[in-house]
C-alpha positions as protocol buffer text, in pm:
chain_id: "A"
residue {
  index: 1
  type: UNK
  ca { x: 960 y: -866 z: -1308 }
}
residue {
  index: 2
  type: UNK
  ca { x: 1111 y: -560 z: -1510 }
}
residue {
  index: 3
  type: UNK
  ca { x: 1096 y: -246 z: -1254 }
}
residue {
  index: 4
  type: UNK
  ca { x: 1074 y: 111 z: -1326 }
}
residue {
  index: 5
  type: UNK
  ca { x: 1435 y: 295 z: -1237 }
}
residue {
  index: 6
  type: UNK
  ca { x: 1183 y: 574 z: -1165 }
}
residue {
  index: 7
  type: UNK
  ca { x: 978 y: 421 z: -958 }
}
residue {
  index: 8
  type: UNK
  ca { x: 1200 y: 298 z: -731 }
}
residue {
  index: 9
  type: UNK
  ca { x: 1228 y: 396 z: -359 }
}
residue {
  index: 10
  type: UNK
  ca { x: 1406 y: 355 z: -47 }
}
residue {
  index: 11
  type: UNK
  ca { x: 1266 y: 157 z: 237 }
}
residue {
  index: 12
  type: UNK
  ca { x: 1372 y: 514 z: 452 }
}
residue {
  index: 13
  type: UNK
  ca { x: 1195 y: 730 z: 215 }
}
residue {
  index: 14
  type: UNK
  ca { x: 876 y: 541 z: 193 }
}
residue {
  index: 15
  type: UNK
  ca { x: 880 y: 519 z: 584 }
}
residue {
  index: 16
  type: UNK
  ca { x: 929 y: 931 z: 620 }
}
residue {
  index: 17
  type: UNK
  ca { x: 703 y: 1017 z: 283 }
}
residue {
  index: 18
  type: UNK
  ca { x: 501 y: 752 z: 229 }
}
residue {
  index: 19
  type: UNK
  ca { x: 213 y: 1014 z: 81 }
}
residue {
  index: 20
  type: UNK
  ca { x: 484 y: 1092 z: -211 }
}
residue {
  index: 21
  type: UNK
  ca { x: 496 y: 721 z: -253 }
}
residue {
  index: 22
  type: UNK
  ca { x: 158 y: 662 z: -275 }
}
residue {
  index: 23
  type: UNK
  ca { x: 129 y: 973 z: -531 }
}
residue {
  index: 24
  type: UNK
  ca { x: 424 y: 786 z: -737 }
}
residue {
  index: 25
  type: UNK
  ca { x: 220 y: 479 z: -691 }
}
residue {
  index: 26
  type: UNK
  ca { x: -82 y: 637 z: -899 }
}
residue {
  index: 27
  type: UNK
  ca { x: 145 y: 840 z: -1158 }
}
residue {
  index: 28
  type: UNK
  ca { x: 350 y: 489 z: -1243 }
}
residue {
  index: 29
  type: UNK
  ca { x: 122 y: 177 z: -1125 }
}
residue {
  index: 30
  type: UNK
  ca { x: 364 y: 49 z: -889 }
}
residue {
  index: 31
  type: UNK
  ca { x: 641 y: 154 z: -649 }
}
residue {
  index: 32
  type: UNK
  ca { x: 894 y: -103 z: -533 }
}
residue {
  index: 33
  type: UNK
  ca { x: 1089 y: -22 z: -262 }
}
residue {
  index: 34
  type: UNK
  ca { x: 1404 y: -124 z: -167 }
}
residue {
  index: 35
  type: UNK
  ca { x: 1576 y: -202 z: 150 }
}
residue {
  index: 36
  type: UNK
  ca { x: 1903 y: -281 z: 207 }
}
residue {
  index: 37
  type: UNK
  ca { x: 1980 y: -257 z: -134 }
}
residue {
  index: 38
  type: UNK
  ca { x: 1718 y: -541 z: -265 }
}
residue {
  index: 39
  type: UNK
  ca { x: 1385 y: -497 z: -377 }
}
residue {
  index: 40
  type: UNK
  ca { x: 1153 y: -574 z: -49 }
}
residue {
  index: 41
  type: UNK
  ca { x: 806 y: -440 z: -112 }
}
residue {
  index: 42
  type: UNK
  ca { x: 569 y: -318 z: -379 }
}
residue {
  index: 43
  type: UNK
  ca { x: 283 y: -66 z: -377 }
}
residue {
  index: 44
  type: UNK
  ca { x: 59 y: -35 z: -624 }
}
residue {
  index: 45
  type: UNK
  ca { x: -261 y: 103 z: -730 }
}
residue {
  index: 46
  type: UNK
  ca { x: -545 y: -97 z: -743 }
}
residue {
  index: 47
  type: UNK
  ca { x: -730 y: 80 z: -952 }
}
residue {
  index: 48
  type: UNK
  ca { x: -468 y: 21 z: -1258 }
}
residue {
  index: 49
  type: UNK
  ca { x: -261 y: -272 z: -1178 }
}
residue {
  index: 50
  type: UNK
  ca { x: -358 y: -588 z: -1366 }
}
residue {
  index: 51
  type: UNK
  ca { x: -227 y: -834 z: -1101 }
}
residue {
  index: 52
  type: UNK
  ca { x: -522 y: -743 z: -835 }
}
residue {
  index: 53
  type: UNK
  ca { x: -902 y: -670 z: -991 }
}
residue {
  index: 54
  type: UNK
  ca { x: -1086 y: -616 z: -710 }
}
residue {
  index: 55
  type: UNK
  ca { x: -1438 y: -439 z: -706 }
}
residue {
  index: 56
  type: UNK
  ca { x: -1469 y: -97 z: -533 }
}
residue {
  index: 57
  type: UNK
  ca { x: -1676 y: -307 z: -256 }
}
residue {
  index: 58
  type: UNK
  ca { x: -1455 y: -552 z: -232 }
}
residue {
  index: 59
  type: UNK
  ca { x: -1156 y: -277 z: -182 }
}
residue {
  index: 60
  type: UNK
  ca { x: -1422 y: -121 z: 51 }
}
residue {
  index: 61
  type: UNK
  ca { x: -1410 y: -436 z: 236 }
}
residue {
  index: 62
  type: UNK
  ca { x: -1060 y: -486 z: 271 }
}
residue {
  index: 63
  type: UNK
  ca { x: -965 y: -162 z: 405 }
}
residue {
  index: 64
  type: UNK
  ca { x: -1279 y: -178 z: 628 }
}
residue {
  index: 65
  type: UNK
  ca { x: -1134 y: -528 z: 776 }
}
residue {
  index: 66
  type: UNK
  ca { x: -849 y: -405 z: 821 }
}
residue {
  index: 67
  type: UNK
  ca { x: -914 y: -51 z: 1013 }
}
residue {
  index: 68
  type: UNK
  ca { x: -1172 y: -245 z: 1175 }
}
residue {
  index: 69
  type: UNK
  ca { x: -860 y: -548 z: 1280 }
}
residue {
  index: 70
  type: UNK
  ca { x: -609 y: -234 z: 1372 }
}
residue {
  index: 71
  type: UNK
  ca { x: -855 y: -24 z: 1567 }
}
residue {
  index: 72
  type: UNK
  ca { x: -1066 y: -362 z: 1736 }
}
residue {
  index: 73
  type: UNK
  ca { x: -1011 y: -191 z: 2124 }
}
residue {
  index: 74
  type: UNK
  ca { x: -1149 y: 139 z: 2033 }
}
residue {
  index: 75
  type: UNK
  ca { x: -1441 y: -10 z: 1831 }
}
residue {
  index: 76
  type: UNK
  ca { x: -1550 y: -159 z: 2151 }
}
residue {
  index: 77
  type: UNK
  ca { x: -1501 y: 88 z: 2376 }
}
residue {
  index: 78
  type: UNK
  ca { x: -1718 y: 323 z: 2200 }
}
residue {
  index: 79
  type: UNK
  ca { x: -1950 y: 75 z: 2154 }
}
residue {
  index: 80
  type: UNK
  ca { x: -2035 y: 46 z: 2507 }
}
């Protein structure tokens, strides 16, 4: 994979501004960021990047599952 000197973060900068990330993200298509000197993770928008075609349900699904996964205890508790 070729990666974008300008879209390249630190593993420390994502942590404290992850929303300038994310904004980097949707200007570039992907983010990687590095830790430790290596490249670690990647972020991406999944509304442009080829790798991942999801429908808009389908992305409504996964981050539904996974608030739903992160957030189980509270879910019940209200629901009682």
């Amino acid at each position: 994979m070729k990666i974008n000197t300008g879209a390249i973060v630190t593993a420390t900068e994502a942590n404290q501004n992850f929303s300038r990330v994310a904004r980097l993200a949707e200007a570039k298509g992907r983010v990687v960021v590095f830790k430790n000197n290596r490249p670690k993770l990647l972020v991406i928008d999944l509304d442009t990047d080829p790798q991942i075609e999801m429908t808009e349900d389908e992305k409504l699904d996964f981050v539904a599952a996974r608030i739903l996964r992160e957030h189980r205890a509270a879910f019940e508790e209200l629901a009682k």
